[in-house]
């Protein structure tokens, strides 16, 4: 017997081989990727042997691997007769046989005969269809398989065949393509090759564009293109240090025990203090694409029942891994106001999924109304850590001012930021950014450079959120005091 090499065997090939090795004579594979299944069937080895593959469709009848057609086998009944009568080991790939099974009792009966004729004879019938239809008469006799998107092994082999690029470039492209079908990967590769014929790192955004087309069809998942950088976020030093440490572990996830690989984090706190910007920076820091699940869209009813849409979104994201997945304002979709019904089931699914999801998916969740979060969600084991993001301290405010001014190419070398911050006590990062934008707008209208006075005069007139929502903010701080780690050592706090 020729030994199998599991390390080089794709997930799809392994799944089908193991079904064949168990002796199951009839299999039903739900997939729209007929050509991919055909390629996998041609590569399957049983005891070191590659079996001949016959392919059937209602329009073409049976054909061998060499393209030789078997006359008169276009009729489903005659096709099944051909399988029964065939001598010697073989694989029979039956495309879209579900329709004849649905409409004709004699086809269902004849498929049961195929089961008996193929059993223990190294003959295997494989039905492929984009939908599931298994009549009750044959349901227990057929092995039902779901063909998941190709894994890194299958995609790497595909990229090498299509492009001939070096192994390192093929591996890099394969990781970016995960979650796509082989056909979708082919279109994405053509985009990328137009950018770089050797698939250098600069072609990765082109590969992600095909994923963007895929997820746009869902209506409740978004690919975020404008990822920021950790160094462009003011303050949050404890959170930044934690992320840089976890990045090393995440990059080594294939060699580490599952309990050590970072699962994700939950950021809660004051609105406008940088939670969203930090999530975008996580994706850039980890070198991964960022996807956001829109909880409002999930609950809109436009995509079917929220429970089904939510489960679909989470499972689709696992296929897209490695990636960073962002649940924005997660408390609006999963909270403690309802303990039963659909929302309760969604919450139960989410807790289980967080513990069992693929290691290549890092979850970043943000929340404002943190008192709505169930206690089960913030306990250890769901997220690696829960951070509280408070209003920035005076020193952090200066850092945030400089970041926003430099980003907009404003020369602030002569500005007295200590004086400026006397007018911005209790300001959030978002309020600082709007102050900078307003100052630049005023200067442009007057056709002159931005002055320190522009910032001070605007700041003096602005009433911060910490004053208008003082009671709510104090409530948030009190709630988070014993439940979360402060994201910064210097936040203004209580």
Coordinates of C-alpha atoms in Angstrom, one line a residue:
X1 CA 0.0 0.0 0.0
X2 CA 1.3 3.5 -0.9
X3 CA 1.2 5.6 2.2
X4 CA -1.0 8.7 2.2
X5 CA 0.5 12.0 3.0
X6 CA -2.1 13.8 5.1
X7 CA 0.0 17.0 5.3
X8 CA -0.2 17.4 1.5
X9 CA -3.8 16.3 1.2
X10 CA -6.5 19.0 0.9
X11 CA -9.6 19.0 3.2
X12 CA -11.9 18.1 0.3
X13 CA -9.7 15.2 -0.9
X14 CA -9.4 13.8 2.6
X15 CA -13.2 14.0 3.2
X16 CA -14.0 12.1 0.0
X17 CA -11.2 9.6 0.4
X18 CA -12.3 8.7 3.9
X19 CA -15.9 8.1 2.7
X20 CA -14.6 5.8 0.0
X21 CA -12.3 4.0 2.4
X22 CA -15.3 3.4 4.7
X23 CA -16.9 1.4 1.8
X24 CA -19.9 3.8 1.3
X25 CA -20.9 3.1 -2.3
X26 CA -23.2 6.2 -2.8
X27 CA -22.4 9.8 -1.8
X28 CA -24.2 13.1 -2.3
X29 CA -22.1 16.2 -2.3
X30 CA -23.9 19.5 -2.1
X31 CA -21.8 22.1 -4.1
X32 CA -22.0 24.3 -7.2
X33 CA -18.3 23.5 -7.9
X34 CA -18.7 20.6 -10.3
X35 CA -15.3 21.0 -11.9
X36 CA -13.6 21.1 -8.6
X37 CA -15.3 17.9 -7.4
X38 CA -14.3 16.3 -10.7
X39 CA -10.6 17.3 -10.1
X40 CA -10.7 15.9 -6.6
X41 CA -12.2 12.6 -7.7
X42 CA -9.5 12.2 -10.3
X43 CA -6.9 12.7 -7.7
X44 CA -8.3 10.4 -5.0
X45 CA -6.1 7.4 -4.2
X46 CA -7.4 4.2 -2.6
X47 CA -4.7 1.8 -1.5
X48 CA -2.3 3.7 -3.7
X49 CA -4.5 3.3 -6.8
X50 CA -6.2 6.1 -8.8
X51 CA -9.6 4.8 -10.0
X52 CA -11.0 5.7 -13.4
X53 CA -13.7 8.4 -13.3
X54 CA -16.8 8.4 -15.4
X55 CA -18.8 11.7 -15.6
X56 CA -22.5 11.9 -16.3
X57 CA -24.9 14.8 -17.0
X58 CA -28.5 14.8 -18.3
X59 CA -27.4 16.6 -21.5
X60 CA -24.2 14.7 -22.3
X61 CA -24.6 11.2 -20.8
X62 CA -21.6 9.3 -19.5
X63 CA -18.1 10.1 -20.6
X64 CA -14.7 8.7 -19.5
X65 CA -11.7 10.7 -18.4
X66 CA -10.4 10.5 -21.9
X67 CA -13.6 12.2 -23.3
X68 CA -15.0 9.0 -24.8
X69 CA -18.8 9.1 -24.6
X70 CA -21.0 6.1 -23.8
X71 CA -24.0 6.3 -26.3
X72 CA -27.5 6.2 -25.0
X73 CA -26.7 7.1 -21.4
X74 CA -28.3 10.5 -21.3
X75 CA -31.4 9.0 -19.9
X76 CA -31.1 8.8 -16.1
X77 CA -32.4 5.3 -15.9
X78 CA -30.0 4.1 -18.5
X79 CA -27.2 5.9 -16.8
X80 CA -27.8 4.0 -13.6
X81 CA -28.1 0.8 -15.6
X82 CA -24.6 1.5 -16.9
X83 CA -23.3 1.9 -13.3
X84 CA -24.8 -1.4 -12.3
X85 CA -23.4 -3.2 -15.3
X86 CA -19.9 -1.7 -15.1
X87 CA -17.1 -4.2 -14.4
X88 CA -14.1 -3.3 -12.2
X89 CA -13.3 -0.5 -9.8
X90 CA -14.5 3.0 -10.9
X91 CA -15.9 6.3 -9.7
X92 CA -19.2 7.5 -11.3
X93 CA -19.7 11.3 -11.0
X94 CA -23.4 12.0 -11.5
X95 CA -24.2 15.7 -12.0
X96 CA -27.6 17.1 -10.8
X97 CA -29.2 13.7 -10.4
X98 CA -31.4 15.2 -7.7
X99 CA -34.0 16.4 -10.3
X100 CA -34.7 12.9 -11.7
X101 CA -34.7 11.5 -8.1
X102 CA -37.4 14.1 -7.2
X103 CA -39.6 13.4 -10.2
X104 CA -39.3 9.7 -10.9
X105 CA -39.9 6.8 -8.4
X106 CA -38.1 4.3 -10.7
X107 CA -34.9 6.4 -10.5
X108 CA -35.1 6.3 -6.7
X109 CA -35.6 2.5 -6.9
X110 CA -32.7 2.1 -9.4
X111 CA -30.4 4.1 -7.2
X112 CA -31.0 1.6 -4.4
X113 CA -30.0 -1.1 -6.9
X114 CA -26.8 0.9 -7.6
X115 CA -26.1 0.9 -3.9
X116 CA -26.3 -3.0 -3.8
X117 CA -24.3 -3.3 -7.1
X118 CA -21.5 -1.1 -6.0
X119 CA -21.1 -2.2 -2.3
X120 CA -17.8 -3.9 -1.6
X121 CA -16.8 -3.8 -5.3
X122 CA -14.7 -0.6 -5.2
X123 CA -17.3 1.1 -7.3
X124 CA -18.5 4.5 -6.1
X125 CA -21.4 6.7 -7.2
X126 CA -21.0 10.4 -6.4
X127 CA -24.0 12.7 -6.9
X128 CA -23.3 16.4 -7.0
X129 CA -25.9 19.2 -6.9
X130 CA -26.1 22.8 -5.7
X131 CA -29.1 21.9 -3.5
X132 CA -29.9 19.1 -1.1
X133 CA -32.6 16.6 -2.1
X134 CA -32.5 13.2 -0.6
X135 CA -35.7 11.1 -0.9
X136 CA -36.7 9.3 2.3
X137 CA -36.3 5.9 0.5
X138 CA -32.5 6.4 0.0
X139 CA -31.6 8.9 2.7
X140 CA -30.0 6.4 5.1
X141 CA -28.1 4.7 2.2
X142 CA -26.4 7.9 1.0
X143 CA -23.4 9.7 2.6
X144 CA -24.3 13.4 2.5
X145 CA -21.3 15.8 2.3
X146 CA -21.1 19.6 2.3
X147 CA -18.2 20.8 0.1
X148 CA -16.6 23.7 2.0
X149 CA -14.5 26.3 0.1
X150 CA -11.0 25.1 -0.7
X151 CA -8.4 25.2 2.0
X152 CA -4.9 26.6 1.9
X153 CA -3.5 23.3 0.5
X154 CA -5.9 23.2 -2.4
X155 CA -5.6 26.9 -3.1
X156 CA -1.8 26.8 -3.0
X157 CA -1.8 24.0 -5.6
X158 CA -4.3 25.9 -7.7
X159 CA -2.2 29.1 -7.6
X160 CA 1.0 27.2 -8.6
X161 CA -0.7 25.5 -11.5
X162 CA -2.3 28.8 -12.8
X163 CA 0.7 31.1 -12.4
X164 CA 3.9 29.2 -11.9
X165 CA 5.0 31.7 -9.2
X166 CA 7.5 30.7 -6.5
X167 CA 6.2 28.8 -3.5
X168 CA 6.4 31.8 -1.1
X169 CA 4.2 33.9 -3.4
X170 CA 1.8 31.1 -4.0
X171 CA 1.4 30.5 -0.3
X172 CA 0.8 34.2 0.3
X173 CA -1.8 34.4 -2.4
X174 CA -3.5 31.2 -1.1
X175 CA -4.0 32.7 2.3
X176 CA -5.6 35.8 0.8
X177 CA -7.9 33.7 -1.4
X178 CA -9.3 31.6 1.4
X179 CA -13.1 31.7 1.5
X180 CA -13.5 31.9 -2.3
X181 CA -14.4 29.0 -4.7
X182 CA -11.8 27.9 -7.3
X183 CA -13.6 29.9 -10.0
X184 CA -13.8 33.0 -7.8
X185 CA -10.1 32.5 -7.0
X186 CA -9.3 32.4 -10.7
X187 CA -11.0 35.8 -11.3
X188 CA -9.1 37.2 -8.3
X189 CA -5.8 35.9 -9.5
X190 CA -6.3 37.7 -12.9
X191 CA -6.9 40.9 -11.0
X192 CA -3.7 40.4 -9.0
X193 CA -1.6 39.4 -11.9
X194 CA -2.4 42.7 -13.6
X195 CA -0.9 44.4 -10.6
X196 CA 2.1 42.1 -10.1
X197 CA 2.9 39.2 -12.5
X198 CA 4.9 37.5 -9.7
X199 CA 2.2 38.0 -7.0
X200 CA 4.2 40.3 -4.8
X201 CA 2.6 41.6 -1.6
X202 CA 1.3 44.8 -3.3
X203 CA -1.2 42.6 -5.2
X204 CA -3.0 41.5 -2.1
X205 CA -5.6 44.3 -2.2
X206 CA -6.6 43.1 -5.7
X207 CA -7.1 39.6 -4.3
X208 CA -9.3 41.0 -1.5
X209 CA -11.6 42.8 -4.1
X210 CA -13.0 39.5 -5.2
X211 CA -13.8 38.7 -1.6
X212 CA -15.5 42.1 -1.3
X213 CA -17.8 41.1 -4.2
X214 CA -18.6 37.9 -2.5
X215 CA -19.5 39.4 0.9
X216 CA -21.4 42.3 -0.6
X217 CA -24.0 39.7 -1.8
X218 CA -24.8 38.9 1.8
X219 CA -25.9 42.5 2.6
X220 CA -24.8 42.2 6.3
X221 CA -21.0 41.8 6.1
X222 CA -18.6 44.6 5.0
X223 CA -15.0 44.5 4.0
X224 CA -13.3 47.5 5.6
X225 CA -10.6 49.0 3.3
X226 CA -9.4 52.0 5.4
X227 CA -7.4 50.1 8.0
X228 CA -5.4 52.5 10.2
X229 CA -2.2 52.0 12.2
X230 CA -1.6 51.7 15.9
X231 CA 0.8 54.6 15.9
X232 CA -1.9 56.8 14.5
X233 CA -4.0 56.3 17.6
X234 CA -3.3 58.6 20.6
X235 CA -3.0 57.0 24.0
X236 CA -4.3 53.5 24.9
X237 CA -0.8 52.4 25.7
X238 CA -1.9 49.3 27.7
X239 CA -4.1 48.1 24.9
X240 CA -1.4 48.7 22.3
X241 CA 1.1 46.7 24.3
X242 CA -1.3 43.9 24.7
X243 CA -2.0 43.8 20.9
X244 CA 1.7 43.8 20.0
X245 CA 2.3 40.8 22.3
X246 CA -0.7 38.9 21.1
X247 CA 0.3 39.5 17.4
X248 CA 3.3 37.3 17.9
X249 CA 1.2 34.5 19.3
X250 CA -1.4 34.9 16.6
X251 CA 1.2 34.6 13.9
X252 CA 2.5 31.4 15.5
X253 CA -1.0 29.9 15.8
X254 CA -0.3 26.9 13.6
X255 CA 2.4 25.7 16.1
X256 CA 0.7 26.6 19.4
X257 CA -1.9 24.8 21.5
X258 CA -5.4 26.1 20.8
X259 CA -5.9 27.6 24.3
X260 CA -2.8 29.9 23.8
X261 CA -3.9 31.3 20.4
X262 CA -5.6 34.7 20.9
X263 CA -9.4 34.5 20.2
X264 CA -10.2 38.2 20.4
X265 CA -11.0 41.2 22.6
X266 CA -14.0 43.2 23.7
X267 CA -13.6 47.0 24.0
X268 CA -16.2 48.9 25.9
X269 CA -16.4 52.5 27.0
X270 CA -17.2 56.1 26.2
X271 CA -18.5 56.8 22.6
X272 CA -15.9 58.7 20.5
X273 CA -12.8 57.5 22.3
X274 CA -11.2 55.5 19.6
X275 CA -12.7 52.0 19.8
X276 CA -13.6 51.8 16.1
X277 CA -10.2 53.3 15.1
X278 CA -8.4 50.8 17.3
X279 CA -10.3 47.8 15.6
X280 CA -9.1 49.0 12.2
X281 CA -5.6 49.3 13.5
X282 CA -5.7 45.7 14.8
X283 CA -6.2 44.4 11.3
X284 CA -3.2 46.5 10.0
X285 CA -1.1 45.4 13.0
X286 CA -1.9 41.7 12.4
X287 CA -1.5 42.1 8.6
X288 CA -5.0 40.8 8.0
X289 CA -8.2 41.9 6.2
X290 CA -10.9 43.4 8.4
X291 CA -14.6 42.4 8.1
X292 CA -17.5 43.9 10.0
X293 CA -20.8 42.2 10.7
X294 CA -23.6 44.7 10.7
X295 CA -25.9 43.7 13.5
X296 CA -28.5 46.3 12.5
X297 CA -28.7 44.6 9.1
X298 CA -28.9 41.2 10.7
X299 CA -32.0 42.3 12.6
X300 CA -33.6 44.2 9.8
X301 CA -35.4 41.2 8.4
X302 CA -34.2 41.9 4.9
X303 CA -32.0 38.8 4.9
X304 CA -34.4 36.3 6.4
X305 CA -34.6 35.4 10.1
X306 CA -31.9 37.1 12.1
X307 CA -30.8 33.9 13.8
X308 CA -30.1 32.2 10.4
X309 CA -28.4 35.3 9.0
X310 CA -26.2 35.6 12.1
X311 CA -25.1 31.9 12.0
X312 CA -24.4 32.2 8.2
X313 CA -22.3 35.3 8.8
X314 CA -20.2 33.6 11.5
X315 CA -19.6 30.5 9.5
X316 CA -18.8 32.4 6.3
X317 CA -16.2 34.4 8.3
X318 CA -14.5 31.2 9.4
X319 CA -14.0 30.3 5.8
X320 CA -12.5 33.7 5.2
X321 CA -9.9 33.2 7.9
X322 CA -7.2 34.4 8.6
X323 CA -9.0 37.7 9.2
X324 CA -10.1 40.1 11.9
X325 CA -13.8 40.1 12.5
X326 CA -15.5 43.2 14.0
X327 CA -18.8 43.1 15.8
X328 CA -19.7 46.8 16.1
X329 CA -22.0 47.8 19.0
X330 CA -22.4 44.1 19.8
X331 CA -24.8 44.9 22.7
X332 CA -27.4 46.0 20.2
X333 CA -27.7 42.5 18.9
X334 CA -26.7 40.3 21.8
X335 CA -27.9 41.7 25.1
X336 CA -29.5 40.8 28.4
X337 CA -33.0 42.2 27.7
X338 CA -34.2 38.9 26.3
X339 CA -33.3 35.5 27.7
X340 CA -35.5 33.4 25.5
X341 CA -36.6 33.1 21.9
X342 CA -34.5 33.9 18.9
X343 CA -32.2 36.4 20.5
X344 CA -31.5 33.9 23.3
X345 CA -30.6 31.2 20.8
X346 CA -28.3 33.7 19.0
X347 CA -26.6 34.5 22.3
X348 CA -26.1 30.8 23.1
X349 CA -24.7 30.1 19.6
X350 CA -22.3 33.1 19.9
X351 CA -20.9 31.9 23.2
X352 CA -20.3 28.4 21.8
X353 CA -18.9 29.7 18.5
X354 CA -16.4 32.0 20.3
X355 CA -14.9 29.0 22.1
X356 CA -14.9 26.6 19.1
X357 CA -14.2 28.9 16.1
X358 CA -11.2 28.5 13.9
X359 CA -8.0 29.8 15.3
X360 CA -7.3 32.0 12.3
X361 CA -10.2 34.4 13.2
X362 CA -9.5 37.2 15.6
X363 CA -12.7 38.7 16.9
X364 CA -12.8 42.4 17.9
X365 CA -16.1 43.5 19.5
X366 CA -17.0 47.0 20.6
X367 CA -19.8 48.2 22.9
X368 CA -21.1 51.5 24.2
X369 CA -24.1 50.5 26.4
X370 CA -22.0 48.0 28.3
X371 CA -24.7 47.5 31.0
X372 CA -26.7 45.5 28.4
X373 CA -23.9 42.9 27.9
X374 CA -24.7 39.6 29.6
X375 CA -22.3 38.5 32.3
X376 CA -21.6 35.3 30.4
X377 CA -20.1 37.3 27.5
X378 CA -17.4 39.1 29.5
X379 CA -16.2 36.2 31.6
X380 CA -12.8 34.8 30.9
X381 CA -12.7 32.2 28.1
X382 CA -15.0 34.1 25.7
X383 CA -12.7 36.9 24.9
X384 CA -9.0 37.0 25.9
X385 CA -9.5 40.4 27.5
X386 CA -12.1 43.1 28.1
X387 CA -10.8 46.6 27.9
X388 CA -12.4 49.8 29.1
X389 CA -11.7 52.9 26.9
X390 CA -12.2 56.1 28.9
X391 CA -11.9 59.8 28.0
X392 CA -8.2 60.6 27.2
X393 CA -6.0 62.3 29.7
X394 CA -4.5 65.7 29.0
X395 CA -1.2 64.2 27.7
X396 CA -3.2 61.8 25.4
X397 CA -5.3 64.8 24.1
X398 CA -2.1 66.5 23.1
X399 CA -1.0 63.3 21.3
X400 CA -4.4 63.1 19.5
X401 CA -4.2 66.8 18.4
X402 CA -0.8 66.2 16.9
X403 CA -1.9 63.1 15.1
X404 CA -4.9 64.7 13.5
X405 CA -3.0 67.9 12.5
X406 CA 0.0 65.9 11.1
X407 CA -2.4 63.7 9.1
X408 CA -3.8 66.8 7.5
X409 CA -0.4 68.3 6.9
X410 CA -0.8 71.2 9.3
X411 CA 2.5 72.5 10.8
X412 CA 1.9 72.6 14.5
X413 CA 5.5 73.2 15.6
X414 CA 4.8 76.5 17.4
X415 CA 1.5 75.5 19.0
X416 CA 1.1 75.7 22.8
X417 CA -0.8 72.4 23.3
X418 CA -0.7 72.7 27.1
X419 CA -2.7 76.0 26.9
X420 CA -5.0 74.4 24.3
X421 CA -5.9 71.5 26.6
X422 CA -7.1 73.8 29.3
X423 CA -10.1 74.3 27.0
X424 CA -10.6 70.6 26.2
X425 CA -11.0 69.1 29.6
X426 CA -13.2 65.9 29.3
X427 CA -13.0 65.8 25.5
X428 CA -13.2 62.6 23.5
X429 CA -10.9 61.8 20.6
X430 CA -13.7 62.3 18.1
X431 CA -14.4 65.8 19.5
X432 CA -10.7 66.7 19.1
X433 CA -10.8 65.5 15.5
X434 CA -13.8 67.7 14.8
X435 CA -12.1 70.6 16.4
X436 CA -9.1 70.2 14.0
X437 CA -11.4 69.8 11.0
X438 CA -13.4 72.9 11.9
X439 CA -10.1 74.9 12.4
X440 CA -8.8 73.8 9.0
X441 CA -12.2 74.7 7.4
X442 CA -12.0 78.2 8.9
X443 CA -8.4 78.7 7.7
X444 CA -9.2 77.5 4.2
X445 CA -12.2 79.9 3.9
X446 CA -9.9 82.7 5.0
X447 CA -7.1 81.5 2.6
X448 CA -4.5 81.3 5.3
X449 CA -2.6 78.7 7.4
X450 CA -4.2 77.1 10.5
X451 CA -3.4 79.1 13.6
X452 CA -3.4 78.0 17.2
X453 CA -6.0 80.6 17.8
X454 CA -8.4 78.8 15.4
X455 CA -8.3 75.7 17.6
X456 CA -8.7 77.6 20.9
X457 CA -11.6 79.7 19.7
X458 CA -13.5 76.6 18.5
X459 CA -12.7 74.7 21.6
X460 CA -13.9 77.4 23.9
X461 CA -17.4 77.3 22.4
X462 CA -17.8 73.5 22.3
X463 CA -19.6 71.6 25.1
X464 CA -18.1 68.1 25.4
X465 CA -20.0 64.9 25.6
X466 CA -18.6 64.3 29.1
X467 CA -20.6 67.3 30.3
X468 CA -23.9 66.8 28.5
X469 CA -23.9 63.1 29.4
X470 CA -22.2 63.2 32.8
X471 CA -24.6 60.8 34.5
X472 CA -24.4 58.2 31.8
X473 CA -20.6 58.4 31.6
X474 CA -20.2 58.0 35.4
X475 CA -22.5 55.0 35.2
X476 CA -20.4 53.4 32.5
X477 CA -17.2 54.0 34.5
X478 CA -18.7 52.5 37.7
X479 CA -20.0 49.5 35.8
X480 CA -16.6 48.8 34.1
X481 CA -14.5 49.5 37.2
X482 CA -14.3 45.9 38.3
X483 CA -15.2 44.2 35.0
X484 CA -12.5 45.5 32.6
X485 CA -8.9 46.5 32.3
X486 CA -8.2 50.1 31.5
X487 CA -6.9 50.6 28.0
X488 CA -4.6 53.4 29.1
X489 CA -2.6 54.0 32.3
X490 CA -3.1 57.7 32.0
X491 CA -6.8 58.1 31.2
X492 CA -8.6 60.8 33.0
X493 CA -10.9 58.3 34.7
X494 CA -12.9 59.1 37.7

